[in-house]
Tab-separated table of C-alpha atoms in Angstrom:
chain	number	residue	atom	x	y	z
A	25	UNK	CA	-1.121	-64.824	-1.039
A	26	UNK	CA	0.003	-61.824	1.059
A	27	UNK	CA	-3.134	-59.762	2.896
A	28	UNK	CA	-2.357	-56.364	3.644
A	29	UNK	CA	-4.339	-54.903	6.607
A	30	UNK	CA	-6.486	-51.472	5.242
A	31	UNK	CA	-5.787	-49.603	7.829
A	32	UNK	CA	-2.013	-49.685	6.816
A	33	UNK	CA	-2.800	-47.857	3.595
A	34	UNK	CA	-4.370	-45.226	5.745
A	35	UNK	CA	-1.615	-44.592	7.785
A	36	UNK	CA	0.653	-42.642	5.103
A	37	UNK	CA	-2.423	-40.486	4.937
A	38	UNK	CA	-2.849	-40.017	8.862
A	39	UNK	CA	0.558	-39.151	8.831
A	40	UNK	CA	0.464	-36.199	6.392
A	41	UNK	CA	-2.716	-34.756	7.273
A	42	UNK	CA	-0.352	-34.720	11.242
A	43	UNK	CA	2.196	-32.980	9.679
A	44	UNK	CA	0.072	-30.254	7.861
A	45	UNK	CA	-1.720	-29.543	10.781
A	46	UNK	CA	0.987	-29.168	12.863
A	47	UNK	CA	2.089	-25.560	13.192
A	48	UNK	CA	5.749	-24.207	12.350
A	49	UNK	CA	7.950	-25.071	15.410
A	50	UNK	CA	9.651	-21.333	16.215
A	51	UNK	CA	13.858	-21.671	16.789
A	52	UNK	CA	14.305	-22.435	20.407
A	53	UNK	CA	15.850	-20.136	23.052
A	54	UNK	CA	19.722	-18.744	22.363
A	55	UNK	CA	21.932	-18.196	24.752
A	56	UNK	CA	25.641	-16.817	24.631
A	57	UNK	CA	28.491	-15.588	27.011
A	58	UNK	CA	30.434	-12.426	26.377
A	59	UNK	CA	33.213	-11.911	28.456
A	60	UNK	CA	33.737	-8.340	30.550
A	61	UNK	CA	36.578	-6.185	31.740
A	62	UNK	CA	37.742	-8.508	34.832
A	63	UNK	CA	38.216	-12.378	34.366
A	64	UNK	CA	35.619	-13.459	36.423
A	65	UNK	CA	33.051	-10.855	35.176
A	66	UNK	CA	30.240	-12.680	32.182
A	67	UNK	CA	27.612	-10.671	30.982
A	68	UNK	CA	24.861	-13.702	29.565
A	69	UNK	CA	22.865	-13.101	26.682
A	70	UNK	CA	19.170	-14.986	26.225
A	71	UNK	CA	16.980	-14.353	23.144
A	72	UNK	CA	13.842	-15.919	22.213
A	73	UNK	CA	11.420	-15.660	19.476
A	74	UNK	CA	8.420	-13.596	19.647
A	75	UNK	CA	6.783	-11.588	22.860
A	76	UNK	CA	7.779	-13.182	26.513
A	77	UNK	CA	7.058	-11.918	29.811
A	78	UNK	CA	9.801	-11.581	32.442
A	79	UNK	CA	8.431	-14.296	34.534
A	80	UNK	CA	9.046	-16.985	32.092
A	81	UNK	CA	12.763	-17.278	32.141
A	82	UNK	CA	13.704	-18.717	36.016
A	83	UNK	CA	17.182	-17.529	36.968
A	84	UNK	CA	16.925	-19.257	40.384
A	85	UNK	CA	19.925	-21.956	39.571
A	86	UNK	CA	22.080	-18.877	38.219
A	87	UNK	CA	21.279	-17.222	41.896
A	88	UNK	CA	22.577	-20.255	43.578
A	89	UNK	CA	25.737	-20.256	41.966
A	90	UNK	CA	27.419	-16.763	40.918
A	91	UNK	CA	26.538	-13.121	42.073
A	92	UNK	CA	23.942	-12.154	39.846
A	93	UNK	CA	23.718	-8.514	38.441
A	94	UNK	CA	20.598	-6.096	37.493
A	95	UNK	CA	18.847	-8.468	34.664
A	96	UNK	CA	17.754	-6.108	31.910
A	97	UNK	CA	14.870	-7.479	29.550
A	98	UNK	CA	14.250	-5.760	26.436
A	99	UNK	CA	11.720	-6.513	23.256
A	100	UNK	CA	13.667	-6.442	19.675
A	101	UNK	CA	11.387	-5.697	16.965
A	102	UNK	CA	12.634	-5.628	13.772
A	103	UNK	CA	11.007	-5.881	9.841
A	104	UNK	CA	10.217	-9.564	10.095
A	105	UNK	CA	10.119	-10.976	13.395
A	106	UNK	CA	10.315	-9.592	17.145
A	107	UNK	CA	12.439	-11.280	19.945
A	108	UNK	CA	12.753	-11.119	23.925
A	109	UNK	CA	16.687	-10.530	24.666
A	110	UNK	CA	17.508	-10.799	28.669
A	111	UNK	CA	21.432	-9.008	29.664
A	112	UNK	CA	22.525	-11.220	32.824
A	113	UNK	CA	25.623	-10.012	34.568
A	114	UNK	CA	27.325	-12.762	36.249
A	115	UNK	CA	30.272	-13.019	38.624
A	116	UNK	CA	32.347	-16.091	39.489
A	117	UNK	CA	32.662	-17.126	42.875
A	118	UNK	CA	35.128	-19.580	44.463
A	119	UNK	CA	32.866	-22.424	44.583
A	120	UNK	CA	30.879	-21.635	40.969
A	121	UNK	CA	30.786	-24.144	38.485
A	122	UNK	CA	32.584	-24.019	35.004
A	123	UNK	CA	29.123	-24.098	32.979
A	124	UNK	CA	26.269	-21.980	32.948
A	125	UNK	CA	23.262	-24.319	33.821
A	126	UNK	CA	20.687	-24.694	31.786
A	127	UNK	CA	17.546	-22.257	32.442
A	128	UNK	CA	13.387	-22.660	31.956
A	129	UNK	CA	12.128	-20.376	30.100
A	130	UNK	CA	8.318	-21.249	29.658
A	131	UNK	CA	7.857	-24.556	28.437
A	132	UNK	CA	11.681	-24.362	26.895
A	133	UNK	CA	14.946	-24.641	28.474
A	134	UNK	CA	17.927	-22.777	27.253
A	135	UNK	CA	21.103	-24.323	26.407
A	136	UNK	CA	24.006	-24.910	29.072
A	137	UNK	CA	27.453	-23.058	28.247
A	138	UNK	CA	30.887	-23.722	29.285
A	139	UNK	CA	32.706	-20.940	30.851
A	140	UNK	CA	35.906	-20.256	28.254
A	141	UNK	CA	39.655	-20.489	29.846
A	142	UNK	CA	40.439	-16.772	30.909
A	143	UNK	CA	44.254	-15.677	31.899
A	144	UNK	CA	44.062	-13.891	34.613
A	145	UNK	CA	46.895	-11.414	35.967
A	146	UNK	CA	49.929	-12.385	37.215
A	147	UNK	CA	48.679	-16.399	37.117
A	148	UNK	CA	49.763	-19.160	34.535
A	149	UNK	CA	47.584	-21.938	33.311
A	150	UNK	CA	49.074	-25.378	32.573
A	151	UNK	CA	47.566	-24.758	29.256
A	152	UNK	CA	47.418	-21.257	28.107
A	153	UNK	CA	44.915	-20.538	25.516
A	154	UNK	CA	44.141	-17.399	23.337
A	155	UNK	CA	42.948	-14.312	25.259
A	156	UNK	CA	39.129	-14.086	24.346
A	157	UNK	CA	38.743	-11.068	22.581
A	158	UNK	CA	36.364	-8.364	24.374
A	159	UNK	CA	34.484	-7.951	20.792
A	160	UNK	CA	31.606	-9.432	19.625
A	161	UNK	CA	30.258	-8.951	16.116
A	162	UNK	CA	27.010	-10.358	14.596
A	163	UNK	CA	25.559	-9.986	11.348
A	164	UNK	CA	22.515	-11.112	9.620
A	165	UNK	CA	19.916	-10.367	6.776
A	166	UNK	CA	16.859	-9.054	7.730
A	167	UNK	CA	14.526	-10.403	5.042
A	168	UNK	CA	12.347	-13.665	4.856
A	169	UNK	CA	11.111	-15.189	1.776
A	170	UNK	CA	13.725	-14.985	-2.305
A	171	UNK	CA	14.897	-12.300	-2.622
A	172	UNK	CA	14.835	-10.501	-6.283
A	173	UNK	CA	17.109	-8.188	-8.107
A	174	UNK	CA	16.843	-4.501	-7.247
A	175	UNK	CA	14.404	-5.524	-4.662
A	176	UNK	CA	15.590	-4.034	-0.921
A	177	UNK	CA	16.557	-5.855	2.361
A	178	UNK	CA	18.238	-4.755	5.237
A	179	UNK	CA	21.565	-5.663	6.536
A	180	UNK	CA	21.946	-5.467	10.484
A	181	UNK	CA	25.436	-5.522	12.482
A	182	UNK	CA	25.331	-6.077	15.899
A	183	UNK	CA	28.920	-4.990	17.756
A	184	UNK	CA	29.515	-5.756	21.212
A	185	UNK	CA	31.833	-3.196	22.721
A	186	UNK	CA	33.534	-2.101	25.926
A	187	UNK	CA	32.084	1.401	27.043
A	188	UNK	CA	35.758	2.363	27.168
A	189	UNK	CA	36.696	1.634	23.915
A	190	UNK	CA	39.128	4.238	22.205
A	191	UNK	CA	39.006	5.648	18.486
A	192	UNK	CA	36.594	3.131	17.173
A	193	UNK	CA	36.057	3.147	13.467
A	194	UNK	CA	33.609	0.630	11.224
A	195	UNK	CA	33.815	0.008	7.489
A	196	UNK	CA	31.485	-0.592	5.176
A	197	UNK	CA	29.978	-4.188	3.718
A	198	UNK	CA	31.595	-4.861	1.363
A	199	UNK	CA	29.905	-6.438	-2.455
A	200	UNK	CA	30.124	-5.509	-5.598
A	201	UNK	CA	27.144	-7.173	-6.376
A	202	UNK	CA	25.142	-4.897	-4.085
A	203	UNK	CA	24.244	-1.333	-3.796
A	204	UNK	CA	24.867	-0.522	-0.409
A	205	UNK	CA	23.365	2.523	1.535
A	206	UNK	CA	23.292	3.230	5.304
A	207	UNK	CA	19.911	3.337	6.973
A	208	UNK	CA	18.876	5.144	9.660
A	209	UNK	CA	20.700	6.057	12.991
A	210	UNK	CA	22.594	3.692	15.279
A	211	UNK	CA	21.060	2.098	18.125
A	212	UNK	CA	23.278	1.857	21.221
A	213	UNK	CA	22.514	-0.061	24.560
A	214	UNK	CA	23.971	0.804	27.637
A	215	UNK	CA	26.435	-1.915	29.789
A	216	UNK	CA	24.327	-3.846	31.896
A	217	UNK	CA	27.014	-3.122	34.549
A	218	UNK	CA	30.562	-2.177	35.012
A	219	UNK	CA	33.074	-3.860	32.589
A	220	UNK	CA	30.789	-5.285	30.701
A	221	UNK	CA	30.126	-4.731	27.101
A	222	UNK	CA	27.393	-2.703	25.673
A	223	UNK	CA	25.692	-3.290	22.276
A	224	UNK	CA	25.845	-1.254	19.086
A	225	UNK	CA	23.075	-1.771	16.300
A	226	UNK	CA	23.489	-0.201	12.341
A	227	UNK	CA	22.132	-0.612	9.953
A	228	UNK	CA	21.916	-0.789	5.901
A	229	UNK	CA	20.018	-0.943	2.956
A	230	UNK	CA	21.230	-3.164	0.213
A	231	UNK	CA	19.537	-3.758	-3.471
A	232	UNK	CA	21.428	-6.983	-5.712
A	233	UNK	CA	22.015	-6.122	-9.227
A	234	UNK	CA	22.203	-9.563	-10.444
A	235	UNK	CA	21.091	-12.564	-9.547
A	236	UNK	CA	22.998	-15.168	-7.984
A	237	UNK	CA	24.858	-16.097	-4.771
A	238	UNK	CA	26.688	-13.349	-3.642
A	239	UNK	CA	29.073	-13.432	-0.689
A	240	UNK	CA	28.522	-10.311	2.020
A	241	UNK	CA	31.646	-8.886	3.641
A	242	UNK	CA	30.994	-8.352	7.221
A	243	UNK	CA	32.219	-3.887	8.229
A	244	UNK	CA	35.813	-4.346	9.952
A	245	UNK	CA	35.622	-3.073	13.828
A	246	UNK	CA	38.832	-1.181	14.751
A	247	UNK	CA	40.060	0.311	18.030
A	248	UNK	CA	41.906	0.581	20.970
A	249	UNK	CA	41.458	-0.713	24.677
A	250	UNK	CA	42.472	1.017	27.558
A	251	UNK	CA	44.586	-0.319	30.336
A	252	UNK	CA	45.736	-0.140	33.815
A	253	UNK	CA	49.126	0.668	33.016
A	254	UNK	CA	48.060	3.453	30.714
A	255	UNK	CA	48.664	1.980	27.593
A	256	UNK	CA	45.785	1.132	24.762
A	257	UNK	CA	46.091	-2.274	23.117
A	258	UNK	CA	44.831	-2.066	19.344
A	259	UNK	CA	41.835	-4.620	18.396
A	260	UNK	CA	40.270	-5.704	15.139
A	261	UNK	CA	37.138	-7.507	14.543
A	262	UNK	CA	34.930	-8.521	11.935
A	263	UNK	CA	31.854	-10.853	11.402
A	264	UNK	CA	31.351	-13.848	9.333
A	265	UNK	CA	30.573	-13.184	5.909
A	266	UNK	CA	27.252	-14.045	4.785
A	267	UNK	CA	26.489	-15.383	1.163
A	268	UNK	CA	22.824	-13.742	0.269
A	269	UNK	CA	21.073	-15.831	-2.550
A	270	UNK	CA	19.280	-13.927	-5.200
A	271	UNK	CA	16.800	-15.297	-7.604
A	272	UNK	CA	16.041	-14.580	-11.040
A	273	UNK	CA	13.567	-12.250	-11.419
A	274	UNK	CA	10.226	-12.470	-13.663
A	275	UNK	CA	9.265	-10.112	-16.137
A	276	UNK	CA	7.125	-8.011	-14.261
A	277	UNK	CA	8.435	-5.339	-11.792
A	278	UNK	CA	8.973	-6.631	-8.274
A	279	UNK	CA	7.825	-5.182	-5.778
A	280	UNK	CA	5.850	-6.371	-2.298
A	281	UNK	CA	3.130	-2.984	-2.888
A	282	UNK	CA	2.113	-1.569	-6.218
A	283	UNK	CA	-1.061	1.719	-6.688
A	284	UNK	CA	-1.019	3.615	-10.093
A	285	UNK	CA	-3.121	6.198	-9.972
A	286	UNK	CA	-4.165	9.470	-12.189
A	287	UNK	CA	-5.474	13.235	-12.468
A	288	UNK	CA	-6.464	15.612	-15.273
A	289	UNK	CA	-6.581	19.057	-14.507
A	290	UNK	CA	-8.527	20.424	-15.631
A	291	UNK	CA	-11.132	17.692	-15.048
A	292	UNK	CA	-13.731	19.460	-17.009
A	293	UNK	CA	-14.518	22.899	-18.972
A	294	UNK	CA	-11.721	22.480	-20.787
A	295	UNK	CA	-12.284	23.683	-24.613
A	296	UNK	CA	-10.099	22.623	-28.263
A	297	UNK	CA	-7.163	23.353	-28.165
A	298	UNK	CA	-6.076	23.998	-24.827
A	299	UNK	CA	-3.983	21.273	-23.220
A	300	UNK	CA	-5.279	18.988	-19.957
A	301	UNK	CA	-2.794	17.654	-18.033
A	302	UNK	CA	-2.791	14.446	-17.005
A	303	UNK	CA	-0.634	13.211	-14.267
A	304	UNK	CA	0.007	9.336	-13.606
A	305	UNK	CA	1.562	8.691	-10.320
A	306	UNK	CA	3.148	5.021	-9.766
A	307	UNK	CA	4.062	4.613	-5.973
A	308	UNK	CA	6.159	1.279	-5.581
A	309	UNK	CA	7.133	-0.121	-1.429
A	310	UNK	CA	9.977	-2.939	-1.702
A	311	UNK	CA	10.310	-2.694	-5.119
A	312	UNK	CA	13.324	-0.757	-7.332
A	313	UNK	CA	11.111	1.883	-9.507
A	314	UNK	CA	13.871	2.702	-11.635
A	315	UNK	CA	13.112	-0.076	-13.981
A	316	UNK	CA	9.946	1.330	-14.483
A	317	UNK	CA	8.934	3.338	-17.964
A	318	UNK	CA	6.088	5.377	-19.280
A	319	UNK	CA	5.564	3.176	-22.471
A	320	UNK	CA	5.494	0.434	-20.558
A	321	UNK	CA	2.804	1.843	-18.196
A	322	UNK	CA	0.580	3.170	-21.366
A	323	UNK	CA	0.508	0.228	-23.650
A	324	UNK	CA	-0.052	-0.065	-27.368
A	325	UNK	CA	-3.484	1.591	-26.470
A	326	UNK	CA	-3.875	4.473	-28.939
A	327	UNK	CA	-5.869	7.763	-28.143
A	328	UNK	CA	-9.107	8.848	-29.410
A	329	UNK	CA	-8.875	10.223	-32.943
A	330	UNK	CA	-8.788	13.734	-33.042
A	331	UNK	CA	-6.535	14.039	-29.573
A	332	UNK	CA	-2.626	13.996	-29.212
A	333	UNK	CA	-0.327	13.471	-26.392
A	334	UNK	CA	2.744	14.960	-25.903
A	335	UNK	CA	5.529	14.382	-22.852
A	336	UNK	CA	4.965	17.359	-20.345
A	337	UNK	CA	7.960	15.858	-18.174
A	338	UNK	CA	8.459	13.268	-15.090
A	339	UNK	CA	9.568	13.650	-11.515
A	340	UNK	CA	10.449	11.036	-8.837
A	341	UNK	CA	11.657	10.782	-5.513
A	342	UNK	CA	12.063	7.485	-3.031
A	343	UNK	CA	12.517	7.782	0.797
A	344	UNK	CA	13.026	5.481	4.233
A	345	UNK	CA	9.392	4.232	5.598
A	346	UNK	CA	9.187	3.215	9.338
A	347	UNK	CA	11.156	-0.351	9.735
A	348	UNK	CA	13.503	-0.031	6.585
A	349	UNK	CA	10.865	0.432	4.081
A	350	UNK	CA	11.657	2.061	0.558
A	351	UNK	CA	9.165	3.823	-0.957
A	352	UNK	CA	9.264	5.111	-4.390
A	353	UNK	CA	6.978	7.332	-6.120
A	354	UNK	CA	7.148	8.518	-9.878
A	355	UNK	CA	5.361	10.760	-11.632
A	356	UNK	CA	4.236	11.234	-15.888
A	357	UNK	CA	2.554	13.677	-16.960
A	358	UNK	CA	1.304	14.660	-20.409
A	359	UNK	CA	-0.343	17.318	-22.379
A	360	UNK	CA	-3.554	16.147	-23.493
A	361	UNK	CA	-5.068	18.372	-27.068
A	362	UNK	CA	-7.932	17.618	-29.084
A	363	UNK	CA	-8.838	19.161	-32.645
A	364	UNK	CA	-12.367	18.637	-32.238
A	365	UNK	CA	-15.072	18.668	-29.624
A	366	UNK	CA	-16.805	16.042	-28.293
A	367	UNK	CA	-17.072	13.102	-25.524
A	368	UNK	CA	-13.411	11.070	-25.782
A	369	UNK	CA	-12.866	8.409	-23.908
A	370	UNK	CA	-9.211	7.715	-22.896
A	371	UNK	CA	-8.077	4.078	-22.954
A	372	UNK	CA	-7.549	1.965	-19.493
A	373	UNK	CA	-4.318	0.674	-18.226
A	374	UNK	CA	-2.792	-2.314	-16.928
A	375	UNK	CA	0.515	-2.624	-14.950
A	376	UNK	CA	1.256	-6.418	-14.429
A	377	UNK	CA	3.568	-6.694	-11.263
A	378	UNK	CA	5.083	-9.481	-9.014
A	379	UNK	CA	4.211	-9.527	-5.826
A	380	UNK	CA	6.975	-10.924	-3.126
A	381	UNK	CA	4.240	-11.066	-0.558
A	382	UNK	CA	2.075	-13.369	-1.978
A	383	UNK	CA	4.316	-14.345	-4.673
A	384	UNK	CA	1.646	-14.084	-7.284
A	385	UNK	CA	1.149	-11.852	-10.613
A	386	UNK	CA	-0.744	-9.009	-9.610
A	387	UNK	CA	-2.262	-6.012	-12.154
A	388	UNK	CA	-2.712	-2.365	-10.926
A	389	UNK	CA	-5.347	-0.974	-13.187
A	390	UNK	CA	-6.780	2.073	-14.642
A	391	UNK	CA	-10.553	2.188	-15.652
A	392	UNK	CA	-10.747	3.738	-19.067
A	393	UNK	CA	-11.946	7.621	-18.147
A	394	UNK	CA	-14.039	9.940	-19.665
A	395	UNK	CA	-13.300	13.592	-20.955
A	396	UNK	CA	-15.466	16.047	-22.480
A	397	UNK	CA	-13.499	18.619	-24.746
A	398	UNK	CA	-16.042	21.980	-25.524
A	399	UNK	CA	-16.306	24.078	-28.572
A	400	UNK	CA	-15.135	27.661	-28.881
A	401	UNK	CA	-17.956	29.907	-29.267
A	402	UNK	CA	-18.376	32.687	-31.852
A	403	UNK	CA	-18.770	35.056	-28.857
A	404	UNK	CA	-15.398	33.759	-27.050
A	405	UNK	CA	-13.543	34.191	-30.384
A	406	UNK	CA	-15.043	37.894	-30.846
A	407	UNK	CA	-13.892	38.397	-27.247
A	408	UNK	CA	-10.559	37.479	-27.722
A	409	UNK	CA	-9.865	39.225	-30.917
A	410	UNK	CA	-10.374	42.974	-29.432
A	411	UNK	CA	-8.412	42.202	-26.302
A	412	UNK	CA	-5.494	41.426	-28.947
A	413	UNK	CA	-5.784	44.771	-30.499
A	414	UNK	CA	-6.095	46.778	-27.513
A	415	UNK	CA	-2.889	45.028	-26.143
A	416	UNK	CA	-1.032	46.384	-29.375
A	417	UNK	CA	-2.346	49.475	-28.844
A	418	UNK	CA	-1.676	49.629	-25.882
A	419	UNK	CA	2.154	48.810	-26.371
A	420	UNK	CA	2.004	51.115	-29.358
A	421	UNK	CA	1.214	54.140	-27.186
């Protein structure tokens, strides 16, 4: 007979309750080398998740071993996370190593990188390798979390360019299973010093019309270099293309904000048969509104007896928020009558809606609402009648 200790049944149980109370590990520190104008010129790029202070990241060892530009630190915040990026100009010497060593950066240490073969002027390697290309180009999705048909995200290209680049031009991304829009302005960042590149941000808005996984064409770069002999060398470029996965969407309209709200005007006095206009505004952030329809807001709900409802027409307008954020607001509005007077009570509604945030069903809700229609007095009538006649005497004479 086999005895199994107790406290190995306990330890698949210590070991999960570790795991769930360990926090999400962030990515660790990036680092990458971009080359500049002159072959021994490097301009070193460090990112790192979240808010750092300059301190952290210890360039001593880079100090030690190449002439170290101005180090520029800047904070990247963009619609889902923020980042620390440092710009380190570096200059070979004689006597430098062929790898960038490895740097602290708080608790972390960034990765070491290889200097890439260079050919210089007027020199020949025993092996001669491809001239590195003086254009960098990133792209990426802005968006964490599925994704859902019509619902928006934003599409970022980072380009790293000479300063003395000639006749640049950028495409488009190219899908046909997006809608594509640019957003915003581009961002530009200065060289950190001479010959080195500078960075170009833009950005766009895209929307998926189907789901799926749809491949992302990365904007072509095209231009021409400058050089000493006073000729221009054409260059092309263009990122990796990214395949953006898009999930079926439920029933309910997506969107990561919903509010439905309403107005009657005019909210009281009014009398039978005049109209009171009621207005229901729907205003929608990270959703696509278009899907949305007036019977589908009202429900099979009838009115009061004695009251109809006629369309009095719609209106709607979207527009950019701060950080990429599409808002869209729509508008209903019908012409309330009733044959009768009395206290009518109009009937709530209920908009089911998906929420990406918390990716629950949520319901934006009306509270059924009160309205008082008045009777025409004998006195109002005999007031109107004369003012009748005197208008077609008036016109008469």
């Amino acid at each position: 007979m086999v005895k199994i200790n107790p406290l190995l049944c306990l330890l698949p149980c210590w070991l999960l309750l570790c795991l769930l109370s360990t926090p999400a590990l962030a990515a660790p520190p990036r680092a990458e080398l971009l080359p500049g104008a002159d072959s021994r010129d490097w301009l070193l790029i460090i990112e790192a998740d979240g808010e750092r202070q300059s301190n952290e990241l210890v360039i001593a060892p880079l100090l030690r071993q190449f002439a170290v530009g101005k180090v520029t630190m800047s904070l990247v915040t963009t619609p889902v996370h923020s980042l620390t990026r440092w710009q380190i100009p570096l200059h070979t010497l004689d006597a430098s190593p062929e790898v960038v060593p490895s740097l602290s950066l708080g608790q972390e240490q960034t990765p070491a990188l290889p200097l890439p073969l260079r050919r210089q002027a007027g020199t020949l390697v025993a092996q001669p390798s491809q001239a590195i290309s003086p254009i960098e180009l990133q792209a990426r999705v802005l968006h964490q979390g599925p994704l859902y048909p019509g619902q928006p995200f934003i599409y970022q290209l980072s380009l790293w360019l000479p300063a003395n680049m000639e006749a640049p031009n950028l495409t488009e991304p190219a899908s046909d299973a997006f809608t594509i829009r640019r957003l915003g302005e581009d961002q530009w960042q200065a060289p950190a010093g001479s010959g080195l590149p500078g960075r170009l941000t833009r950005n766009w808005l895209l929307q998926a019309r189907e789901p799926g996984l749809h491949p992302l064409v990365s904007p072509r770069f095209q231009g021409r270099l400058p050089q000493d002999n006073g000729t221009s060398d054409p260059l092309s470029a263009r990122a990796d293309t990214l395949f953006v996965k898009i999930d079926l969407a439920p029933q309910q309209p997506v969107a990561s904000q919903l509010t439905l709200s309403q107005q009657l005007s005019p909210a009281s006095g009014a009398r039978v048969g005049e109209p009171v206009i009621r207005t229901l505004t729907l205003v929608m952030e990270g959703g696509d509104g278009n899907r949305l329809t007036l019977p589908k807001l009202t429900g099979p709900s009838p009115l009061p007896a004695a009251m109809a409802a006629r369309p009095d027409g719609e209106q709607q307008q979207e527009r950019f928020l701060a950080k990429g954020v599409l808002r869209f607001e729509r508008q209903w509005r019908q012409a309330l009558t009733a044959t009768a007077p009395g206290d009518y009570l109009l009937p709530a509604i209920t908009l089911p809606w998906f929420n990406t945030r918390s990716g629950r069903i949520e319901y934006a809700r009306l509270p059924a609402t009160p309205l008082r229609i008045e009777a025409v007095t004998p006195t109002q009538e005999a007031f109107t009648g004369p003012n009748h006649e005197s208008l077609y005497l008036v016109i008469w004479a």
